Coordinates of C-alpha atoms and ligand atoms in Angstrom, one line a residue:
M10 CA -4.4 -5.4 -32.1
N11 CA -1.1 -3.7 -31.3
L12 CA 1.5 -3.2 -34.0
K13 CA 3.6 -6.2 -33.0
Q14 CA 0.6 -8.5 -33.1
Q15 CA -0.5 -7.0 -36.4
L16 CA 2.9 -7.6 -38.0
D17 CA 3.0 -11.1 -36.5
Q18 CA -0.4 -12.1 -37.8
R19 CA 0.2 -10.8 -41.4
I20 CA 3.7 -12.3 -41.7
S21 CA 2.6 -15.6 -40.2
A22 CA -0.2 -15.7 -42.8
A23 CA 2.2 -15.0 -45.6
L24 CA 4.6 -17.6 -44.4
A25 CA 1.8 -20.2 -44.1
A26 CA 0.7 -19.4 -47.7
L27 CA 4.2 -19.6 -49.0
T28 CA 5.1 -23.0 -47.3
G29 CA 1.7 -24.6 -47.0
Q30 CA 2.3 -24.9 -43.3
P31 CA -0.9 -23.5 -41.7
D32 CA 0.7 -23.1 -38.2
A33 CA 3.8 -21.2 -39.4
L34 CA 5.0 -18.6 -36.9
A35 CA 6.6 -15.3 -37.9
M36 CA 7.9 -14.8 -34.3
V37 CA 8.0 -11.0 -34.6
A38 CA 10.2 -9.3 -32.0
Y39 CA 11.8 -5.9 -31.4
S40 CA 15.0 -5.5 -33.3
K41 CA 18.1 -5.4 -31.1
S42 CA 19.5 -2.3 -32.8
P43 CA 18.1 0.4 -35.2
Q44 CA 20.3 -0.8 -38.1
F45 CA 18.2 -4.0 -38.1
G46 CA 15.0 -2.1 -38.4
D47 CA 12.3 -1.6 -35.9
Y48 CA 10.9 -5.1 -35.7
Q49 CA 12.3 -8.5 -36.8
A50 CA 10.5 -11.6 -37.9
N51 CA 12.6 -14.6 -36.6
G52 CA 10.5 -17.5 -37.6
V53 CA 11.9 -18.3 -41.0
M54 CA 15.0 -20.2 -39.7
A55 CA 13.1 -22.7 -37.6
L56 CA 10.6 -23.3 -40.4
A57 CA 13.2 -23.7 -43.1
K58 CA 15.0 -26.2 -40.9
K59 CA 11.8 -28.2 -40.4
L60 CA 11.2 -28.2 -44.1
G61 CA 14.8 -28.9 -45.1
K62 CA 15.0 -25.7 -47.1
N63 CA 17.7 -23.0 -47.2
P64 CA 16.6 -20.4 -44.7
R65 CA 18.0 -17.4 -46.5
E66 CA 16.2 -18.4 -49.7
L67 CA 13.0 -18.9 -47.9
G68 CA 13.5 -15.5 -46.3
Q69 CA 14.0 -13.9 -49.6
L70 CA 10.9 -15.5 -51.1
L71 CA 8.9 -14.3 -48.1
A72 CA 10.3 -10.8 -48.3
Q73 CA 9.2 -10.6 -52.0
Q74 CA 5.7 -11.8 -51.2
L75 CA 5.0 -9.7 -48.1
Q76 CA 2.4 -7.0 -48.6
L77 CA 3.1 -4.6 -45.8
D78 CA 3.4 -1.4 -47.8
D79 CA 0.8 0.3 -45.6
I80 CA 3.0 -0.2 -42.5
V81 CA 6.6 -0.8 -43.6
S82 CA 8.9 1.3 -45.8
K83 CA 11.6 -1.4 -46.2
V84 CA 11.9 -5.2 -45.7
E85 CA 15.4 -6.6 -45.5
V86 CA 16.7 -10.2 -45.3
A87 CA 19.7 -10.3 -43.0
G88 CA 22.1 -13.0 -41.8
P89 CA 20.8 -16.6 -42.0
G90 CA 17.2 -15.4 -42.6
F91 CA 16.1 -12.7 -40.3
I92 CA 13.5 -10.4 -41.8
N93 CA 14.1 -6.8 -40.7
L94 CA 11.2 -4.5 -40.9
F95 CA 11.4 -0.7 -41.0
I96 CA 8.2 1.1 -40.1
K97 CA 7.0 3.9 -42.3
P98 CA 7.1 7.4 -40.8
A99 CA 3.7 8.2 -42.3
F100 CA 2.3 5.1 -40.6
L101 CA 3.7 6.2 -37.3
S102 CA 2.2 9.7 -37.6
E103 CA -1.2 8.4 -38.7
R104 CA -1.4 6.0 -35.8
L105 CA -0.3 8.5 -33.2
N106 CA -2.8 11.0 -34.6
Q107 CA -5.6 8.5 -34.1
L108 CA -4.8 7.8 -30.4
D109 CA -7.5 8.4 -27.8
H110 CA -5.7 10.7 -25.4
A111 CA -8.0 9.7 -22.5
R112 CA -6.5 6.2 -22.5
L113 CA -3.8 5.7 -25.1
V114 CA -4.3 1.9 -24.7
A115 CA -7.5 0.1 -25.8
A116 CA -9.4 -2.1 -23.3
A117 CA -8.9 -5.8 -23.5
A118 CA -11.0 -7.6 -26.1
Q119 CA -11.8 -10.4 -23.6
P120 CA -12.2 -9.0 -20.1
Q121 CA -11.7 -11.6 -17.3
T122 CA -12.6 -11.8 -13.7
V123 CA -9.3 -11.7 -11.9
V124 CA -8.8 -12.1 -8.2
I125 CA -5.5 -10.7 -6.9
D126 CA -4.2 -11.5 -3.4
Y127 CA -1.5 -9.1 -2.4
S128 CA 0.0 -7.3 0.6
S129 CA -1.7 -9.7 3.0
P130 CA 0.5 -9.0 6.1
N131 CA 0.1 -10.7 9.4
L132 CA -1.8 -8.4 11.7
A133 CA 0.0 -9.5 14.9
K134 CA 2.9 -7.1 14.2
E135 CA 3.4 -3.8 12.5
M136 CA 3.9 -3.8 8.8
H137 CA 7.6 -3.9 8.0
V138 CA 9.8 -3.9 4.9
G139 CA 9.1 -7.6 4.3
H140 CA 5.6 -6.6 3.1
L141 CA 6.7 -3.7 1.0
R142 CA 7.5 -5.5 -2.3
G143 CA 4.3 -7.6 -2.5
T144 CA 2.2 -4.5 -1.7
I145 CA 3.8 -2.3 -4.3
I146 CA 4.1 -4.9 -7.0
G147 CA 0.7 -6.3 -6.5
D148 CA -0.8 -2.8 -6.6
A149 CA 0.8 -2.0 -10.0
I150 CA -0.4 -5.3 -11.5
A151 CA -3.9 -4.7 -10.1
R152 CA -4.1 -1.2 -11.5
T153 CA -2.9 -2.3 -14.9
L154 CA -5.3 -5.2 -15.3
E155 CA -8.2 -3.0 -14.1
F156 CA -7.2 -0.3 -16.5
L157 CA -7.4 -2.8 -19.3
G158 CA -11.0 -3.5 -18.4
H159 CA -10.7 -6.7 -16.4
K160 CA -12.9 -7.1 -13.4
L161 CA -10.4 -7.0 -10.6
I162 CA -11.3 -8.3 -7.2
R163 CA -8.6 -7.4 -4.6
Q164 CA -8.2 -9.7 -1.7
N165 CA -6.2 -8.7 1.3
H166 CA -5.6 -12.1 3.0
F167 CA -4.6 -10.7 6.3
G168 CA -3.1 -13.2 8.8
D169 CA -5.4 -12.6 11.7
W170 CA -6.1 -16.0 13.1
G171 CA -2.8 -17.7 14.0
T172 CA -1.6 -18.9 17.4
Q173 CA 0.1 -15.6 17.9
F174 CA -3.3 -14.1 18.7
G175 CA -3.6 -16.4 21.7
M176 CA -0.5 -14.8 23.1
L177 CA -1.6 -11.3 22.2
I178 CA -5.1 -11.5 23.8
T179 CA -3.7 -13.1 26.9
H180 CA -1.3 -10.3 27.3
M181 CA -4.1 -7.8 26.7
Q182 CA -6.3 -9.5 29.2
E183 CA -3.7 -9.4 31.9
L184 CA -2.7 -5.8 31.6
P185 CA -3.9 -3.8 34.6
F186 CA -4.8 -0.9 32.4
Y187 CA -7.4 -2.7 30.4
T188 CA -9.8 0.1 29.7
E189 CA -10.9 1.3 26.3
G190 CA -8.7 4.4 26.1
K191 CA -5.6 2.9 27.7
I192 CA -5.6 -0.2 25.6
K193 CA -5.7 2.0 22.5
A194 CA -2.8 4.0 23.7
E195 CA -0.9 0.8 24.4
L196 CA -1.6 -0.6 21.0
S197 CA -0.4 2.5 19.3
D198 CA 3.0 0.9 19.4
L199 CA 2.0 -2.5 18.0
E200 CA 5.5 -3.6 17.6
G201 CA 6.4 -2.9 21.3
F202 CA 3.2 -4.6 22.3
Y203 CA 4.0 -7.7 20.3
R204 CA 7.5 -7.8 21.7
A205 CA 6.3 -7.6 25.3
A206 CA 3.8 -10.4 24.8
K207 CA 6.4 -12.5 23.1
E208 CA 8.8 -11.9 25.9
R209 CA 6.3 -13.2 28.4
F210 CA 5.4 -16.1 26.2
D211 CA 9.0 -17.1 26.0
T212 CA 9.9 -16.7 29.6
D213 CA 6.7 -17.5 31.6
A214 CA 5.5 -21.1 31.3
D215 CA 2.1 -20.3 32.9
F216 CA 1.6 -17.5 30.5
A217 CA 2.5 -19.7 27.5
R218 CA 0.1 -22.4 28.6
L219 CA -2.7 -19.9 29.1
A220 CA -2.0 -18.4 25.7
R221 CA -2.3 -21.8 24.0
E222 CA -5.5 -22.5 25.8
N223 CA -6.9 -19.1 24.8
V224 CA -6.2 -19.5 21.2
V225 CA -8.4 -22.6 21.3
H226 CA -11.2 -20.7 23.0
L227 CA -10.8 -17.9 20.5
Q228 CA -10.9 -20.1 17.5
A229 CA -14.0 -21.7 18.9
G230 CA -15.6 -18.3 19.0
H231 CA -15.7 -17.5 22.8
P232 CA -17.4 -14.1 22.9
G233 CA -15.0 -12.5 25.5
Y234 CA -11.9 -13.5 23.7
M235 CA -13.4 -12.6 20.4
A236 CA -14.0 -9.1 21.7
L237 CA -10.4 -8.7 22.8
W238 CA -9.2 -10.0 19.5
K239 CA -11.4 -7.7 17.6
K240 CA -10.0 -4.7 19.4
F241 CA -6.5 -5.7 18.6
I242 CA -7.4 -6.4 14.9
D243 CA -9.1 -3.1 14.5
V244 CA -6.1 -1.2 15.6
S245 CA -3.8 -3.2 13.4
I246 CA -6.0 -2.8 10.3
E247 CA -6.2 0.9 10.9
H248 CA -2.5 1.1 10.9
C249 CA -2.3 -0.9 7.6
Q250 CA -4.9 1.3 5.9
Q251 CA -2.9 4.4 6.9
L252 CA 0.2 3.0 5.4
Y253 CA -1.7 2.1 2.2
Q254 CA -2.9 5.6 2.0
R255 CA 0.5 7.1 2.3
L256 CA 2.0 4.7 -0.2
G257 CA -0.9 5.3 -2.6
I258 CA -2.0 1.6 -2.5
T259 CA -5.5 1.0 -3.8
L260 CA -6.5 -1.6 -1.2
T261 CA -9.5 -0.6 0.9
E262 CA -11.3 -2.1 3.8
Q263 CA -13.7 -3.7 1.4
D264 CA -10.9 -5.8 0.0
I265 CA -10.2 -7.4 3.4
R266 CA -10.9 -11.1 3.4
P267 CA -8.7 -12.3 6.2
E268 CA -7.8 -15.8 7.3
S269 CA -10.6 -15.7 10.0
F270 CA -13.2 -15.3 7.3
Y271 CA -12.5 -18.9 6.2
N272 CA -12.7 -20.3 9.7
S273 CA -16.2 -21.6 9.4
R274 CA -15.4 -23.1 5.9
L275 CA -12.5 -25.2 7.0
P276 CA -14.4 -28.3 8.1
Q277 CA -16.0 -28.5 4.7
V278 CA -12.6 -28.5 3.0
L279 CA -11.7 -31.6 5.1
E280 CA -15.0 -33.2 4.3
L281 CA -14.8 -32.7 0.6
L282 CA -11.2 -34.0 0.4
D283 CA -12.4 -37.0 2.5
Q284 CA -15.3 -37.7 0.2
Q285 CA -12.9 -37.7 -2.8
K286 CA -10.6 -40.2 -1.0
L287 CA -7.7 -37.8 -1.1
L288 CA -6.9 -37.9 2.6
T289 CA -4.4 -40.2 4.3
V290 CA -3.9 -40.3 8.1
S291 CA -0.3 -40.1 8.9
D292 CA 0.9 -39.9 12.5
G293 CA -2.6 -38.8 13.4
A294 CA -2.6 -35.9 11.0
K295 CA -4.9 -35.8 8.0
C296 CA -2.9 -35.2 4.9
V297 CA -2.9 -35.2 1.1
F298 CA 0.0 -37.0 -0.5
L299 CA 0.9 -36.0 -4.0
D300 CA 3.2 -38.0 -6.2
E301 CA 4.9 -34.8 -7.6
F302 CA 6.0 -33.6 -4.2
K303 CA 8.9 -35.3 -2.4
T304 CA 11.5 -34.2 0.1
K305 CA 15.1 -33.9 -1.0
E306 CA 15.6 -37.4 0.3
G307 CA 12.8 -38.7 -1.9
E308 CA 10.4 -39.1 1.0
P309 CA 6.7 -38.3 0.4
L310 CA 5.9 -34.7 1.3
P311 CA 2.4 -34.3 2.6
V312 CA 0.1 -31.3 2.5
I313 CA -1.3 -31.3 6.0
I314 CA -4.9 -30.4 6.2
E315 CA -5.6 -31.1 9.9
K316 CA -3.0 -31.5 12.6
T317 CA -2.8 -34.4 15.0
G318 CA -5.3 -33.7 17.7
G319 CA -7.2 -31.2 15.6
G320 CA -6.5 -27.7 14.3
F321 CA -6.3 -26.5 10.7
L322 CA -3.3 -25.0 9.0
Y323 CA -2.3 -22.3 6.6
A324 CA -2.7 -24.6 3.7
T325 CA -6.3 -25.5 4.7
T326 CA -7.2 -21.9 4.8
D327 CA -5.7 -21.4 1.4
L328 CA -7.7 -24.3 0.0
A329 CA -10.9 -22.7 1.4
A330 CA -9.9 -19.4 -0.1
I331 CA -9.4 -21.0 -3.5
R332 CA -12.9 -22.5 -3.4
Y333 CA -14.3 -19.2 -2.4
R334 CA -12.4 -17.3 -5.1
C335 CA -13.3 -19.7 -7.9
Q336 CA -16.8 -20.8 -7.0
E337 CA -18.2 -17.7 -5.3
L338 CA -16.2 -14.8 -6.8
H339 CA -16.1 -16.7 -10.2
A340 CA -12.5 -16.0 -10.8
E341 CA -11.0 -17.0 -14.1
R342 CA -7.5 -16.1 -13.0
V343 CA -6.2 -15.9 -9.4
L344 CA -3.0 -14.1 -8.8
Y345 CA -1.0 -14.5 -5.6
V346 CA 1.7 -11.8 -5.1
V347 CA 3.6 -13.5 -2.3
D348 CA 7.2 -14.0 -1.2
A349 CA 9.2 -16.6 -3.2
R350 CA 9.8 -18.6 0.0
Q351 CA 6.2 -19.7 -0.2
S352 CA 6.4 -21.2 -3.6
L353 CA 6.3 -24.8 -2.6
H354 CA 3.3 -24.1 -0.5
F355 CA 1.5 -22.6 -3.5
Q356 CA 2.5 -25.4 -5.8
Q357 CA 1.0 -27.9 -3.4
V358 CA -2.1 -26.0 -2.7
F359 CA -2.8 -25.3 -6.3
T360 CA -2.3 -29.0 -7.2
V361 CA -4.7 -30.1 -4.5
A362 CA -7.2 -27.5 -5.4
H363 CA -7.3 -28.6 -9.1
L364 CA -7.4 -32.2 -8.1
A365 CA -10.3 -31.7 -5.7
G366 CA -12.2 -29.6 -8.2
F367 CA -12.1 -26.5 -5.9
A368 CA -10.7 -24.7 -9.0
S369 CA -11.8 -25.8 -12.5
A370 CA -9.1 -26.7 -15.0
S371 CA -9.7 -23.5 -16.9
C372 CA -9.1 -21.3 -13.8
K373 CA -5.5 -20.1 -13.8
L374 CA -3.9 -20.0 -10.4
E375 CA -0.6 -18.1 -10.5
H376 CA 2.0 -17.5 -7.8
L377 CA 3.7 -14.2 -8.7
S378 CA 6.7 -14.6 -6.4
Y379 CA 9.2 -12.0 -5.4
G380 CA 12.7 -12.0 -3.9
T381 CA 13.9 -10.5 -0.7
M382 CA 14.7 -6.8 -0.1
M383 CA 18.4 -6.6 0.8
G384 CA 20.5 -3.9 2.4
K385 CA 23.7 -2.6 0.7
D386 CA 25.6 -5.2 2.6
G387 CA 23.8 -7.9 0.6
K388 CA 22.0 -9.2 3.7
P389 CA 18.2 -8.8 4.4
F390 CA 17.4 -5.2 4.9
K391 CA 17.6 -4.2 8.6
T392 CA 17.9 -1.1 10.8
R393 CA 21.3 -0.1 11.9
S394 CA 20.9 -2.0 15.2
G395 CA 19.7 -5.1 13.3
G396 CA 15.9 -4.8 13.9
T397 CA 13.2 -5.0 11.3
V398 CA 12.5 -1.7 9.5
K399 CA 9.0 -0.4 10.0
L400 CA 7.3 0.8 6.9
V401 CA 6.2 4.0 8.5
D402 CA 9.8 4.9 9.3
L403 CA 10.9 3.9 5.8
C404 CA 8.4 6.2 4.2
S405 CA 9.4 9.1 6.5
E406 CA 13.0 8.6 5.8
G407 CA 12.3 8.6 2.0
V408 CA 10.4 11.8 2.2
E409 CA 13.0 13.5 4.3
R410 CA 15.8 12.5 1.9
A411 CA 13.6 13.7 -1.0
L412 CA 13.1 17.1 0.6
A413 CA 16.9 17.6 0.8
L414 CA 17.1 16.5 -2.8
V415 CA 14.5 18.9 -4.2
R416 CA 15.8 21.8 -2.0
G417 CA 19.2 21.2 -3.5
K418 CA 17.8 21.1 -7.0
N419 CA 15.9 24.4 -6.5
P420 CA 18.3 26.9 -4.8
E421 CA 16.3 30.0 -6.0
T422 CA 13.0 28.4 -6.2
N423 CA 9.7 30.0 -6.7
L424 CA 8.2 27.2 -4.7
D425 CA 7.2 27.9 -1.1
D426 CA 7.8 25.5 1.8
A427 CA 4.4 23.8 1.5
D428 CA 5.0 23.2 -2.2
L429 CA 8.4 21.7 -1.5
Q430 CA 6.9 19.5 1.2
H431 CA 4.3 18.2 -1.2
I432 CA 6.9 17.6 -3.9
A433 CA 9.1 15.7 -1.4
E434 CA 6.3 13.5 -0.3
V435 CA 5.5 12.5 -3.9
V436 CA 9.2 12.1 -4.9
G437 CA 10.1 10.2 -1.7
I438 CA 7.3 7.7 -2.0
A439 CA 7.7 7.4 -5.8
A440 CA 11.4 6.7 -5.3
I441 CA 10.7 3.8 -2.9
K442 CA 8.0 2.3 -5.1
Y443 CA 9.8 2.7 -8.4
A444 CA 13.1 1.3 -7.1
D445 CA 11.2 -1.9 -6.3
L446 CA 9.1 -2.0 -9.4
S447 CA 12.0 -1.4 -11.8
K448 CA 13.8 -4.6 -10.7
N449 CA 12.7 -8.0 -11.9
R450 CA 10.5 -9.2 -9.0
N451 CA 11.9 -12.7 -9.2
S452 CA 15.3 -11.7 -7.9
D453 CA 16.3 -10.3 -4.5
Y454 CA 17.0 -6.6 -4.8
I455 CA 19.3 -4.2 -3.0
F456 CA 17.6 -1.3 -1.3
D457 CA 19.8 1.8 -1.7
W458 CA 18.7 5.3 -1.0
D459 CA 21.4 6.9 -3.1
T460 CA 20.5 5.2 -6.3
M461 CA 16.8 5.4 -5.9
L462 CA 16.9 9.2 -5.2
S463 CA 19.2 10.0 -8.1
F464 CA 18.2 12.1 -11.0
E465 CA 20.2 9.9 -13.3
G466 CA 19.3 6.4 -14.5
N467 CA 16.2 4.4 -14.3
T468 CA 14.7 6.1 -11.3
A469 CA 11.5 7.9 -10.2
P470 CA 13.2 11.3 -9.9
Y471 CA 14.5 11.0 -13.5
L472 CA 11.0 10.1 -14.9
L473 CA 9.1 12.6 -12.8
Y474 CA 11.6 15.3 -13.8
A475 CA 11.2 14.4 -17.5
Y476 CA 7.5 14.7 -17.2
A477 CA 7.6 18.0 -15.3
R478 CA 10.1 19.4 -17.9
I479 CA 7.8 18.6 -20.8
R480 CA 4.9 20.2 -19.0
S481 CA 6.9 23.3 -18.4
I482 CA 7.5 23.7 -22.1
F483 CA 3.8 24.3 -22.6
R484 CA 3.5 26.4 -19.5
R485 CA 6.3 28.7 -20.2
A486 CA 5.2 29.3 -23.8
Q487 CA 1.6 29.6 -22.7
L488 CA 0.5 26.9 -25.0
D489 CA -2.5 24.7 -24.5
A490 CA -1.2 21.3 -23.5
S491 CA -4.4 19.5 -24.4
A492 CA -5.0 21.1 -27.8
P493 CA -5.0 18.7 -30.8
Y494 CA -1.7 18.9 -32.5
I495 CA -1.2 17.1 -35.8
I496 CA 1.9 14.9 -35.8
N497 CA 4.0 14.4 -38.9
V498 CA 7.3 12.8 -38.1
E499 CA 10.4 13.4 -40.3
A500 CA 13.8 13.5 -38.5
A501 CA 15.2 10.2 -37.3
E502 CA 14.9 11.3 -33.6
E503 CA 11.2 12.0 -34.2
Q504 CA 10.7 8.6 -35.8
A505 CA 12.4 6.8 -32.9
L506 CA 10.3 8.7 -30.4
A507 CA 7.1 8.1 -32.3
L508 CA 7.7 4.4 -32.6
K509 CA 8.3 4.2 -28.9
L510 CA 5.1 6.1 -28.1
L511 CA 3.2 3.7 -30.3
Q512 CA 4.7 0.8 -28.4
F513 CA 3.1 1.9 -25.1
T514 CA 0.2 -0.5 -25.8
E515 CA 2.6 -3.4 -26.2
A516 CA 4.4 -2.5 -22.9
V517 CA 1.1 -2.4 -21.0
E518 CA -0.2 -5.6 -22.5
T519 CA 3.0 -7.4 -21.7
L520 CA 2.7 -6.3 -18.1
A521 CA -0.8 -7.6 -18.0
S522 CA 0.2 -11.0 -19.2
E523 CA 3.5 -11.5 -17.6
C524 CA 2.9 -9.5 -14.5
L525 CA 6.4 -8.0 -14.6
P526 CA 6.2 -4.3 -13.8
N527 CA 10.0 -3.8 -14.4
Q528 CA 9.2 -4.2 -18.1
L529 CA 6.9 -1.2 -18.1
C530 CA 9.5 0.7 -16.1
L531 CA 12.2 0.0 -18.6
Y532 CA 9.8 1.1 -21.4
L533 CA 9.2 4.5 -19.6
Y534 CA 12.9 5.0 -19.0
E535 CA 13.7 4.3 -22.7
L536 CA 10.9 6.6 -23.7
A537 CA 12.2 9.4 -21.6
G538 CA 15.7 8.8 -23.0
L539 CA 14.4 9.0 -26.6
F540 CA 12.5 12.2 -25.7
M541 CA 15.7 13.8 -24.4
K542 CA 17.5 13.0 -27.6
F543 CA 14.6 14.3 -29.7
Y544 CA 14.5 17.5 -27.6
E545 CA 18.2 18.1 -28.1
C546 CA 18.1 17.6 -31.8
C547 CA 14.8 19.0 -32.8
P548 CA 14.0 22.5 -31.6
V549 CA 10.3 22.8 -30.6
L550 CA 9.5 26.4 -29.7
K551 CA 12.0 27.7 -32.2
A552 CA 10.4 25.7 -35.0
E553 CA 7.6 27.1 -37.0
G554 CA 4.2 26.2 -38.4
L555 CA 3.4 22.6 -39.0
V556 CA 6.8 21.4 -37.8
Q557 CA 6.3 23.1 -34.5
Q558 CA 2.8 21.7 -34.2
S559 CA 4.0 18.2 -34.9
R560 CA 6.8 18.5 -32.3
L561 CA 4.4 19.9 -29.8
G562 CA 2.3 16.9 -30.5
L563 CA 5.2 14.5 -29.7
C564 CA 5.9 16.4 -26.5
Q565 CA 2.3 16.2 -25.5
L566 CA 2.0 12.5 -26.2
T567 CA 5.3 11.8 -24.3
A568 CA 4.0 13.6 -21.3
L569 CA 0.6 11.8 -21.5
T570 CA 2.4 8.4 -21.8
L571 CA 4.7 9.1 -18.9
Q572 CA 1.8 10.1 -16.8
Q573 CA -0.4 7.2 -17.8
G574 CA 2.5 4.7 -17.4
L575 CA 3.6 6.0 -14.0
G576 CA -0.1 6.0 -13.0
L577 CA -0.4 2.3 -13.8
L578 CA 2.6 1.7 -11.5
G579 CA 0.9 3.7 -8.8
I580 CA 3.1 6.8 -9.1
T581 CA 1.7 10.3 -9.2
T582 CA 3.3 12.9 -11.5
L583 CA 4.1 16.5 -10.5
E584 CA 3.6 19.5 -12.7
Q585 CA 6.6 21.2 -11.3
M586 CA 9.7 20.0 -9.4
Ligands
LIG24 N1 0.0 -13.6 5.6 C1 1.0 -14.3 4.8 C2 2.4 -13.8 5.2 O1 2.6 -12.8 5.7 C3 0.8 -14.0 3.4 C4 -0.5 -14.5 2.8 C5 -0.5 -14.6 1.3 N2 -1.7 -15.1 0.8 C6 -2.2 -16.3 0.9 N3 -3.4 -16.5 0.4 N4 -1.6 -17.3 1.5 O2 3.3 -14.6 4.9

């Protein structure tokens, strides 16, 4: 149990005993400011109201009865009945000295099987900025849950089966240079290839007709078309995997479970829905109508399972995927890290899946949505000429800018060119990832090179620098950074830092339950800030004996926590910058 839960449990029990209300809640939270202690119990007011008692008096009674001497040095009743709790320095030291440096955070008591669907771009085109957020955010969530001991099954639900592929294979088929080597060369510019095919599709009626026919053949499994399609898909997947590697994303080829995988399972979805009398035919299409979904005008809003004249849809595939994830992968929780614009789709699909028993009631289906990446002008992020920004180009630009930054920071550097290149690669990618992770995923966010590459504020360079700086304390003084140091906090700055270090567990566990990586970012930023204050006020190398040991211990733990926390976010640390 983390400290917050421990306090909550003990104070809730005391409150229950005092009032005879077995379900009394202490509602322990972080205090807003140090003058109100480290934690606050806020549950007294609501309970007093319910019982018709004076909240302040109830608070005072509770404060007298609380037995928290092992954890807390002072309990204070404030305002209308807040209970302010001040954690004992000796408790902080003892807990920190007990930490397992290899993990810092204990594994979850009840590990779950969690399926996480993220990144999942359409393979018809090259990956662009629209896929960046889901890829980065999903990866941080997956890493964190996995670290906590959950069984994580990543699913890259590539879009590889839509009508666009009819157009692409038709274009492939008609190119005069259709030989192994040449087609590969042509496809090296996927974006250009897509544009050329689309141009023909839009301007040449015969081509468009052929493309529509071909997609039917393809989806029926025609060997020749399948072979063309496979060639295209392979190139596109390779391109995605290269990007994942550069971005440090943990998705591998084993995690690919694309739309085409479900093709053979679609008729069964239809059949099962039909057996359960959930289907209605409307204008020739087979649909599920749900009472809870209506259009703005109050008209019924169907989930279309099969189109008029045959053909399954995006929703049908998702229903098949839920069946697979729940019944074959045995997921207890399924997470979808997908653009907010698909939220109605997921609400509908989840409702149908539960109704049809594809997912049991206990299986949690969660859409973790995210907003759009905007440019500085407040409009969706585009190239200067208004095109979509390719992810490859975005990464390269980030690294280039980071190189200029680290060169500027190290005018007389002992680092050679290869070192600087390496640092720039890490900082550039980290900056892009962290800028995204540090914002609440639910809102749109403004992509801005200058803020993300600043050494000030809640940024990757700031945190990476804080880490490297602590590591250099040990390096310069030739001290062993992994030796056991006994922590014994005294000064106020030491206490504040120690408490924050102890709260790492809480930050990681919150990320696991709420799936909001920005909360862990904020934690790390605050931790680095408290470290800087401590380092200004409490000399480390100039201190002596046990005091020096203790301060070195705080430095060591701060570095470990930054490294571990950034690692969970998918960001690599640097020993030197
Ligand atoms: N390929 C889709 C897109 O690019 C995202 C897929 C998300 N996952 C899912 N199971 N529907 O919009």
